[in-house]
Coordinates of C-alpha atoms and ligand atoms in Angstrom, one line a residue:
M1 CA 37.8 -0.5 3.6
E2 CA 37.9 -3.1 0.8
F3 CA 35.0 -5.6 0.6
E4 CA 35.0 -9.1 -0.8
P5 CA 31.9 -10.6 -2.3
V6 CA 30.8 -14.1 -1.3
I7 CA 28.3 -15.9 -3.5
G8 CA 26.4 -19.2 -3.3
L9 CA 23.9 -20.2 -6.0
E10 CA 20.8 -22.4 -5.9
V11 CA 19.9 -23.8 -9.3
H12 CA 16.6 -25.4 -10.1
A13 CA 16.7 -27.6 -13.3
Q14 CA 13.6 -29.1 -14.8
L15 CA 14.2 -32.7 -15.7
K16 CA 13.3 -34.0 -19.1
T17 CA 11.1 -36.9 -18.1
E18 CA 8.0 -37.6 -20.0
S19 CA 5.8 -37.7 -17.0
K20 CA 5.7 -35.8 -13.7
I21 CA 7.5 -36.8 -10.5
F22 CA 4.6 -38.3 -8.5
C23 CA 1.9 -39.0 -11.1
G24 CA 1.6 -40.1 -14.8
C25 CA 0.6 -36.7 -16.2
S26 CA 2.6 -35.4 -19.2
T27 CA 5.3 -32.8 -18.7
R28 CA 5.0 -31.5 -22.3
F29 CA 5.4 -27.8 -22.5
G30 CA 2.8 -25.5 -24.2
A31 CA -0.5 -27.5 -23.8
A32 CA -3.7 -25.7 -23.0
P33 CA -3.9 -24.7 -19.3
N34 CA -4.9 -27.3 -16.8
T35 CA -5.2 -30.1 -19.4
Q36 CA -2.2 -32.1 -18.0
V37 CA -3.4 -32.6 -14.4
C38 CA -4.9 -35.4 -12.3
P39 CA -6.1 -35.8 -8.7
V40 CA -2.5 -36.3 -7.5
C41 CA -1.0 -33.2 -9.0
L42 CA -4.1 -31.2 -8.2
G43 CA -3.6 -32.1 -4.5
M44 CA -6.9 -33.7 -3.9
P45 CA -7.3 -35.2 -0.5
G46 CA -6.6 -38.9 -0.1
V47 CA -4.4 -39.4 -3.2
L48 CA -1.0 -41.0 -3.0
P49 CA 2.2 -40.0 -4.8
V50 CA 4.2 -42.7 -6.6
L51 CA 7.8 -41.8 -7.4
N52 CA 8.9 -41.7 -11.0
K53 CA 12.0 -44.0 -11.2
K54 CA 13.5 -42.0 -14.1
V55 CA 13.7 -38.9 -11.9
V56 CA 16.0 -40.8 -9.5
A57 CA 18.1 -42.1 -12.3
Y58 CA 18.6 -38.6 -13.6
A59 CA 19.4 -37.3 -10.2
L60 CA 22.0 -40.0 -9.9
R61 CA 23.5 -39.1 -13.2
M62 CA 24.0 -35.5 -12.0
A63 CA 25.3 -36.6 -8.6
L64 CA 27.9 -38.9 -10.1
A65 CA 28.9 -36.4 -12.8
T66 CA 29.7 -33.8 -10.1
D67 CA 31.5 -36.3 -7.8
C68 CA 28.8 -36.2 -5.0
E69 CA 28.4 -38.8 -2.3
I70 CA 25.2 -40.7 -2.9
V71 CA 23.0 -40.8 0.2
R72 CA 22.1 -44.5 0.0
Q73 CA 19.0 -44.1 2.1
N74 CA 17.4 -40.7 1.4
R75 CA 13.9 -39.5 1.7
F76 CA 11.3 -36.9 0.7
A77 CA 10.0 -34.2 3.0
R78 CA 7.1 -31.8 3.0
K79 CA 8.0 -28.1 2.7
N80 CA 4.9 -26.3 3.9
Y81 CA 3.9 -23.1 2.3
F82 CA 0.8 -21.7 0.6
Y83 CA 0.7 -20.5 -3.0
P84 CA -2.3 -20.5 -5.4
D85 CA -0.1 -22.6 -7.8
L86 CA 0.7 -25.2 -5.2
P87 CA -2.6 -26.7 -4.4
K88 CA -1.5 -29.2 -1.8
G89 CA -0.3 -26.4 0.6
Y90 CA 3.1 -28.1 0.7
Q91 CA 5.8 -29.0 -1.8
I92 CA 7.3 -32.5 -1.8
S93 CA 11.1 -31.9 -1.6
Q94 CA 14.0 -33.3 0.2
Y95 CA 15.5 -31.9 3.4
E96 CA 17.7 -33.5 5.9
L97 CA 18.4 -36.6 3.7
P98 CA 18.8 -35.4 0.1
I99 CA 19.9 -37.8 -2.6
A100 CA 23.4 -36.4 -2.9
L101 CA 26.0 -34.4 -0.9
H102 CA 29.4 -32.8 -1.2
G103 CA 30.2 -32.7 -4.9
H104 CA 32.0 -30.1 -6.9
V105 CA 32.1 -28.4 -10.3
N106 CA 35.2 -27.0 -12.0
I107 CA 35.0 -23.6 -13.7
T108 CA 37.6 -22.0 -15.9
L109 CA 38.5 -18.4 -14.9
A110 CA 39.4 -15.6 -17.3
D111 CA 43.1 -16.2 -16.9
G112 CA 42.7 -19.8 -18.0
S113 CA 43.1 -21.3 -14.5
T114 CA 40.6 -23.7 -13.0
K115 CA 38.7 -23.2 -9.8
R116 CA 36.7 -25.8 -7.9
I117 CA 33.2 -24.8 -6.7
G118 CA 31.8 -27.0 -3.9
L119 CA 28.3 -28.4 -4.1
T120 CA 26.6 -28.6 -0.8
R121 CA 23.8 -30.9 -1.9
I122 CA 21.5 -32.0 -4.8
H123 CA 18.0 -32.9 -4.2
M124 CA 14.8 -33.9 -6.0
E125 CA 11.5 -32.0 -5.7
E126 CA 8.3 -31.1 -7.5
D127 CA 7.8 -27.8 -9.3
A128 CA 4.8 -25.6 -8.6
G129 CA 2.3 -24.4 -11.3
K130 CA 2.2 -21.0 -12.9
L131 CA 0.3 -17.8 -12.2
I132 CA -0.5 -15.7 -15.2
H133 CA -1.2 -12.1 -14.2
D134 CA -3.6 -10.3 -16.4
P135 CA -1.9 -7.0 -17.4
D136 CA -5.3 -5.2 -17.9
R137 CA -7.4 -6.4 -15.0
P138 CA -6.7 -7.2 -11.4
V139 CA -7.0 -10.9 -12.2
S140 CA -4.6 -13.8 -12.0
R141 CA -5.1 -17.2 -13.7
V142 CA -3.7 -20.4 -12.4
D143 CA -2.2 -23.1 -14.7
L144 CA -1.4 -26.3 -12.9
N145 CA 0.1 -28.1 -15.9
R146 CA 3.6 -27.5 -14.5
T147 CA 2.7 -28.6 -11.0
G148 CA 4.6 -31.8 -10.2
T149 CA 7.2 -31.4 -13.0
P150 CA 10.4 -32.9 -11.6
L151 CA 13.2 -30.5 -10.5
L152 CA 16.8 -31.0 -9.4
E153 CA 17.9 -28.4 -6.9
I154 CA 21.7 -28.0 -7.0
V155 CA 23.0 -25.9 -4.1
S156 CA 26.6 -24.5 -4.2
E157 CA 28.9 -23.8 -1.3
P158 CA 29.5 -20.0 -0.9
D159 CA 32.8 -20.5 -2.9
I160 CA 32.0 -18.0 -5.7
R161 CA 33.8 -14.6 -5.5
S162 CA 32.6 -12.5 -8.4
P163 CA 29.7 -12.1 -10.9
E164 CA 32.0 -13.5 -13.6
E165 CA 32.6 -16.7 -11.6
A166 CA 28.9 -17.0 -11.0
G167 CA 28.3 -16.8 -14.7
A168 CA 31.0 -19.4 -15.4
Y169 CA 29.6 -21.7 -12.7
L170 CA 26.1 -21.5 -14.1
R171 CA 27.3 -22.2 -17.7
Q172 CA 29.2 -25.2 -16.5
V173 CA 26.3 -26.6 -14.5
R174 CA 24.1 -26.1 -17.5
A175 CA 26.6 -27.8 -19.8
I176 CA 26.8 -30.8 -17.5
L177 CA 23.0 -31.2 -17.4
R178 CA 22.9 -31.0 -21.2
Y179 CA 25.8 -33.4 -21.7
L180 CA 23.9 -35.8 -19.4
D181 CA 20.8 -35.2 -21.5
I182 CA 18.6 -34.8 -18.4
S183 CA 17.5 -31.1 -18.7
D184 CA 17.1 -28.6 -21.5
G185 CA 18.8 -26.0 -19.3
N186 CA 16.9 -23.2 -21.0
M187 CA 16.9 -20.1 -18.7
E188 CA 14.6 -18.0 -20.8
E189 CA 11.9 -20.7 -20.8
G190 CA 12.4 -21.4 -17.2
S191 CA 13.7 -24.9 -17.3
F192 CA 16.9 -23.7 -15.7
R193 CA 16.4 -21.2 -12.8
C194 CA 18.8 -19.6 -10.4
D195 CA 18.6 -17.9 -7.0
A196 CA 21.7 -16.1 -6.1
N197 CA 22.8 -15.6 -2.5
I198 CA 25.2 -12.8 -1.9
S199 CA 27.0 -11.2 1.0
V200 CA 30.1 -9.0 1.3
R201 CA 32.7 -9.0 4.0
P202 CA 35.9 -7.0 4.8
K203 CA 38.7 -8.4 2.6
G204 CA 40.7 -11.0 4.6
S205 CA 37.9 -11.9 6.9
D206 CA 36.9 -15.5 7.2
Q207 CA 33.4 -14.8 8.6
L208 CA 30.3 -14.8 6.4
G209 CA 28.4 -11.5 6.2
T210 CA 24.6 -11.3 6.2
R211 CA 23.3 -12.4 2.8
T212 CA 20.5 -11.4 0.5
E213 CA 18.8 -13.8 -1.9
L214 CA 18.2 -12.5 -5.4
K215 CA 15.3 -13.9 -7.4
N216 CA 13.8 -13.3 -10.8
L217 CA 17.1 -13.9 -12.7
N218 CA 16.1 -15.3 -16.1
S219 CA 19.3 -14.9 -18.1
F220 CA 23.0 -15.2 -17.4
K221 CA 23.3 -11.5 -18.0
H222 CA 20.7 -10.7 -15.4
V223 CA 22.5 -12.9 -12.8
E224 CA 25.8 -11.1 -13.4
S225 CA 24.2 -7.6 -13.4
A226 CA 22.1 -8.2 -10.3
L227 CA 25.1 -9.5 -8.4
A228 CA 27.3 -6.6 -9.5
Y229 CA 24.6 -4.2 -8.3
E230 CA 24.1 -6.0 -5.0
I231 CA 27.8 -6.1 -4.2
K232 CA 28.0 -2.3 -4.6
R233 CA 24.8 -1.7 -2.6
Q234 CA 25.9 -3.9 0.3
A235 CA 29.4 -2.5 0.4
E236 CA 27.9 1.0 0.6
V237 CA 25.5 0.0 3.4
L238 CA 28.4 -1.4 5.4
A239 CA 30.8 1.4 4.6
G240 CA 28.1 3.8 5.9
G241 CA 28.0 2.0 9.2
G242 CA 24.7 0.3 8.4
E243 CA 23.7 -3.4 8.5
V244 CA 22.6 -5.5 5.5
A245 CA 19.1 -6.9 6.1
Q246 CA 18.6 -10.6 5.5
E247 CA 15.9 -10.6 2.8
T248 CA 14.8 -11.8 -0.6
R249 CA 15.3 -9.1 -3.3
L250 CA 14.0 -9.0 -6.9
W251 CA 16.1 -8.0 -9.9
D252 CA 14.4 -5.3 -11.9
S253 CA 16.1 -5.5 -15.3
A254 CA 14.3 -2.4 -16.7
K255 CA 15.5 -0.2 -13.9
N256 CA 18.8 -2.1 -13.4
R257 CA 18.5 -2.5 -9.6
T258 CA 17.4 -4.9 -7.0
T259 CA 14.4 -4.1 -4.7
S260 CA 13.3 -5.7 -1.4
M261 CA 10.6 -8.3 -1.9
R262 CA 10.2 -9.9 1.5
G263 CA 12.1 -10.8 4.6
K264 CA 13.9 -14.1 4.2
E265 CA 12.2 -17.2 5.6
E266 CA 14.2 -19.5 7.7
A267 CA 14.1 -23.2 7.2
H268 CA 12.0 -23.7 10.4
D269 CA 9.3 -21.5 9.0
Y270 CA 8.6 -24.2 6.5
R271 CA 7.9 -26.8 9.1
Y272 CA 9.7 -29.5 7.2
F273 CA 8.9 -33.1 8.1
P274 CA 9.4 -36.5 6.3
D275 CA 6.5 -37.1 3.9
P276 CA 4.5 -40.0 5.4
D277 CA 3.1 -40.9 1.9
L278 CA 6.5 -41.9 0.5
V279 CA 8.8 -44.6 1.8
P280 CA 12.5 -43.9 2.3
L281 CA 14.3 -44.3 -1.0
V282 CA 17.0 -46.9 -0.8
I283 CA 19.6 -46.9 -3.6
D284 CA 21.7 -50.0 -4.1
E285 CA 25.3 -50.3 -5.3
A286 CA 24.2 -52.1 -8.5
W287 CA 22.0 -49.2 -9.6
I288 CA 24.8 -46.6 -8.9
E289 CA 27.2 -48.7 -10.9
E290 CA 24.7 -49.0 -13.8
V291 CA 24.2 -45.3 -13.9
R292 CA 28.0 -44.6 -13.7
A293 CA 28.6 -47.0 -16.6
G294 CA 26.2 -45.1 -18.7
L295 CA 27.6 -41.6 -18.1
P296 CA 28.8 -39.9 -21.3
E297 CA 32.2 -38.1 -21.6
L298 CA 31.7 -34.9 -19.6
P299 CA 32.9 -31.3 -20.6
D300 CA 36.1 -31.3 -18.5
K301 CA 37.3 -34.7 -19.9
R302 CA 36.3 -33.8 -23.4
K303 CA 38.1 -30.5 -23.3
A304 CA 41.3 -32.3 -22.1
R305 CA 40.9 -34.8 -24.9
F306 CA 40.4 -32.0 -27.5
I307 CA 43.6 -30.4 -26.4
E308 CA 45.5 -33.7 -26.5
S309 CA 44.2 -35.3 -29.6
Y310 CA 43.5 -32.3 -31.9
A311 CA 46.3 -30.1 -30.5
L312 CA 43.9 -27.3 -29.8
P313 CA 44.7 -24.4 -27.6
E314 CA 42.9 -24.3 -24.2
Y315 CA 40.6 -21.5 -25.3
D316 CA 39.4 -23.3 -28.4
A317 CA 38.8 -26.5 -26.5
K318 CA 36.8 -24.7 -23.9
V319 CA 34.6 -22.9 -26.5
L320 CA 34.1 -26.1 -28.5
T321 CA 33.1 -28.2 -25.5
S322 CA 30.7 -25.7 -24.1
S323 CA 27.9 -27.8 -25.4
R324 CA 27.7 -31.4 -26.4
E325 CA 26.2 -30.6 -29.7
L326 CA 28.9 -28.1 -30.6
A327 CA 31.6 -30.6 -29.5
D328 CA 30.0 -33.3 -31.6
Y329 CA 29.8 -31.0 -34.6
F330 CA 33.4 -29.9 -34.3
E331 CA 34.6 -33.5 -33.9
D332 CA 32.6 -34.7 -36.7
C333 CA 34.1 -32.1 -39.0
A334 CA 37.7 -32.4 -37.6
K335 CA 37.8 -36.1 -38.3
Q336 CA 37.2 -35.5 -42.0
V337 CA 40.0 -33.0 -42.5
K338 CA 43.8 -33.0 -42.2
N339 CA 44.1 -29.9 -40.0
P340 CA 41.8 -29.9 -37.0
K341 CA 42.9 -26.4 -35.9
M342 CA 41.6 -25.0 -39.2
A343 CA 38.3 -26.8 -38.5
A344 CA 38.3 -25.2 -35.0
N345 CA 38.9 -21.7 -36.5
W346 CA 36.0 -22.1 -39.0
V347 CA 33.6 -23.5 -36.4
M348 CA 34.3 -20.8 -33.8
G349 CA 34.7 -18.0 -36.3
D350 CA 32.6 -18.2 -39.4
L351 CA 30.0 -20.7 -38.3
L352 CA 29.4 -19.5 -34.7
G353 CA 29.4 -15.9 -36.0
L354 CA 26.7 -16.7 -38.4
L355 CA 24.6 -18.7 -35.9
N356 CA 24.9 -16.0 -33.2
A357 CA 23.8 -13.4 -35.7
E358 CA 20.8 -15.4 -36.5
G359 CA 20.1 -16.4 -32.9
K360 CA 20.4 -20.1 -33.8
E361 CA 21.9 -23.1 -32.0
I362 CA 24.3 -25.5 -33.6
D363 CA 21.7 -28.1 -34.3
A364 CA 19.9 -25.6 -36.5
S365 CA 23.1 -24.9 -38.5
P366 CA 22.3 -24.5 -42.2
V367 CA 25.7 -26.1 -43.0
S368 CA 26.3 -29.6 -41.7
A369 CA 29.6 -30.8 -40.2
A370 CA 30.2 -33.0 -43.3
Q371 CA 29.5 -30.1 -45.6
L372 CA 31.9 -27.8 -43.8
A373 CA 34.5 -30.5 -43.9
E374 CA 34.1 -30.7 -47.7
L375 CA 34.7 -27.0 -48.0
L376 CA 37.8 -27.3 -45.8
R377 CA 39.2 -30.2 -47.9
L378 CA 38.9 -28.1 -51.0
M379 CA 41.2 -25.6 -49.3
E380 CA 43.5 -28.3 -48.0
D381 CA 43.8 -29.7 -51.5
R382 CA 44.6 -26.2 -52.7
L383 CA 41.6 -26.2 -55.1
I384 CA 40.4 -22.9 -53.6
S385 CA 42.0 -20.2 -51.6
G386 CA 41.0 -19.1 -48.1
R387 CA 39.5 -16.0 -49.5
I388 CA 37.3 -17.9 -52.0
A389 CA 36.4 -20.3 -49.2
K390 CA 34.7 -17.4 -47.4
T391 CA 32.6 -16.6 -50.5
V392 CA 31.7 -20.3 -51.0
F393 CA 30.7 -20.6 -47.3
E394 CA 28.3 -17.6 -47.7
E395 CA 26.8 -19.3 -50.8
M396 CA 26.5 -22.6 -49.0
V397 CA 24.5 -20.9 -46.3
K398 CA 22.3 -19.1 -48.8
S399 CA 21.6 -21.9 -51.2
G400 CA 22.2 -25.0 -49.2
K401 CA 24.3 -26.4 -52.0
P402 CA 27.5 -28.4 -51.3
A403 CA 30.9 -26.6 -51.6
G404 CA 32.1 -28.7 -54.5
R405 CA 29.1 -27.8 -56.6
I406 CA 29.3 -24.1 -55.9
V407 CA 33.0 -24.0 -56.8
E408 CA 32.3 -25.9 -60.1
E409 CA 29.2 -23.9 -61.1
K410 CA 30.9 -20.5 -60.4
G411 CA 34.2 -21.5 -61.8
L412 CA 36.0 -20.8 -58.6
V413 CA 38.7 -23.4 -58.8
Q414 CA 42.0 -21.8 -57.8
V415 CA 44.4 -21.0 -60.6
T416 CA 47.7 -22.8 -59.9
D417 CA 48.9 -22.6 -63.5
E418 CA 52.0 -20.4 -63.2
S419 CA 51.9 -18.9 -66.7
A420 CA 48.4 -17.6 -66.1
I421 CA 49.4 -16.0 -62.8
T422 CA 52.6 -14.7 -64.3
D423 CA 50.5 -12.8 -66.9
A424 CA 48.4 -11.2 -64.2
V425 CA 51.5 -10.3 -62.2
D426 CA 53.1 -8.6 -65.2
R427 CA 49.9 -6.8 -66.0
V428 CA 49.7 -5.4 -62.5
L429 CA 53.3 -4.3 -62.4
A430 CA 53.0 -2.6 -65.9
D431 CA 49.8 -0.8 -64.8
N432 CA 51.3 0.6 -61.6
P433 CA 54.8 1.9 -62.4
G434 CA 54.6 4.6 -59.6
E435 CA 54.0 2.0 -56.9
V436 CA 56.7 -0.3 -58.3
E437 CA 59.2 2.6 -58.0
K438 CA 58.2 3.4 -54.4
Y439 CA 58.4 -0.3 -53.5
R440 CA 61.9 -0.6 -54.9
A441 CA 62.9 2.6 -53.0
G442 CA 62.0 0.9 -49.8
K443 CA 58.3 1.2 -49.2
T444 CA 57.9 -2.6 -48.8
K445 CA 54.5 -2.1 -47.2
L446 CA 53.2 -1.9 -50.7
F447 CA 53.6 -5.6 -51.2
G448 CA 50.1 -6.2 -49.9
F449 CA 48.7 -3.7 -52.5
F450 CA 50.3 -5.7 -55.3
V451 CA 48.9 -9.0 -53.9
G452 CA 45.5 -7.4 -53.8
Q453 CA 45.7 -6.2 -57.4
V454 CA 46.8 -9.6 -58.7
M455 CA 43.9 -11.2 -56.8
K456 CA 41.5 -8.7 -58.3
E457 CA 42.9 -9.5 -61.8
T458 CA 42.3 -13.2 -61.2
K459 CA 39.0 -12.7 -59.4
G460 CA 40.5 -14.2 -56.2
K461 CA 41.3 -17.5 -57.8
A462 CA 45.1 -17.3 -58.0
N463 CA 47.0 -19.5 -55.6
P464 CA 48.3 -17.0 -52.9
Q465 CA 51.6 -18.8 -52.4
I466 CA 52.4 -18.6 -56.1
V467 CA 51.3 -15.0 -56.3
N468 CA 53.6 -14.1 -53.4
R469 CA 56.6 -15.9 -54.9
L470 CA 56.2 -14.5 -58.4
L471 CA 55.7 -10.9 -57.1
K472 CA 58.9 -11.2 -54.9
E473 CA 60.9 -12.5 -57.9
R474 CA 59.7 -9.7 -60.2
L475 CA 60.0 -6.8 -57.7
Ligands
LIG1 P1 18.0 -21.4 1.8 O1 17.5 -22.7 1.2 O2 17.3 -20.9 3.0 O3 18.3 -20.3 0.8 P2 20.7 -22.6 2.2 O4 21.4 -22.9 3.5 O5 20.3 -23.8 1.4 O6 19.4 -21.7 2.5 O7 21.7 -21.7 1.4 C1 21.4 -21.3 0.1 C2 22.7 -20.8 -0.5 O8 23.1 -19.6 0.1 C3 23.8 -21.7 -0.7 O9 24.2 -21.7 -2.0 C4 24.9 -21.1 0.2 O10 26.2 -21.3 -0.3 C5 24.6 -19.6 0.2 N1 24.9 -18.9 1.3 C6 24.7 -19.2 2.6 N2 25.2 -18.2 3.4 C7 25.8 -17.3 2.7 C8 26.4 -16.0 2.9 N3 26.5 -15.5 4.1 N4 26.8 -15.3 1.8 C9 26.6 -15.7 0.6 N5 26.0 -16.9 0.3 C10 25.6 -17.7 1.3
LIG2 MG1 17.5 -20.1 -1.0
LIG3 ZN1 -1.0 -35.5 -12.4

């Protein structure tokens, strides 16, 4: 029997507010343990939470960016469970009235087509603290600095059908959060976390199978590997006549497998009830319109505009709009040159190649958009060849000097003087009589060899069009 995977993802994104969701403590990362706490986030008896307005504004941004309906009167609920890093004994979250419902996110599939993934809901909640387990002694430490940091939980419909789609969905959600400037979306640092729900069912069935929930997924690669493993495992269980147990499983990235962590809780286990300390949150039309008016251009729109106004292929536009910073960089560069496609090639090829190799993000690029544009203009003005441009680029990265200065200092200006190039061509032909004979006898593949020799003679500075023309004439 053939099985089809069904996947729904829950994303927890930390919001970039300066203070926590229900108190004035700082959310700054990296402070000494338990120095950013107060009676409210420590869960002392008798304290009262006060909602941070910016958290709501950020939630509205995400809700509008994903075409959700805003629940005009929503409210907070207590989700009761005990953890050492959750000192109140309950988490303030939202339950039956979340701030937003029924949105969607578009993803691009490998074949270039677009698929719409439904969003069930988006809600606001507080984060728990952190347990730090001592590797040497049976001791765990509790750091409550993170307790009360605002989170958005974004829950997808079970619309995802493969690990690759799950990866594309997560990247798109993260890109939207970053475009909106409301979350860092950093998976490794835990500001963007994902639980993956997965079941399999016989192909063609419209019933949902029993799901497992995968946790401990702290990179896109882990999400995809864990899902692939789990699809295979569940299909084997079903094919063998067994039943999949509804449970929470952990991804073990060292052993490349999932293992059972605990039986899955049901919602009623949490004894949700409306938090009596917080009044219902009423959102008026004026606020929604104000937030809507402040939304930036989002990835889908920007991609369409790049295709339209810079005549870029779909693929280039997708890569270049994958983050707001990269899109800004490209656009800044493209506006300063004649040929935007050439700018796209350089940004995606040379520049991203370099940044990836050094594990850097675009904002840490050693070459600014204006500096790259200067290099591209030297090429467009035929002052340097494409080959020399690569050398100049390397030098720009190393020395931080502008392209023009490197070209000048190293005497790299392209030779367009025909007589100088003619001399080099003649020398090459005279030095290689054997190759000339073979070429004339029909081995035309040798043309590239001659071009290479002339370039060597001229130290890469000869204008390639002139070299080609002169060689053709002579041969
Ligand atoms: P919980 O909060 O208990 O995990 P939810 O009802 O909020 O439960 O569902 C969480 C996620 O599980 C959603 O993304 C949903 O799409 C997904 N999901 C629900 N049922 C299935 C299923 N049978 N197979 C795969 N995913 C599922
Ligand atoms: Mg869940
Ligand atoms: Zn506090």
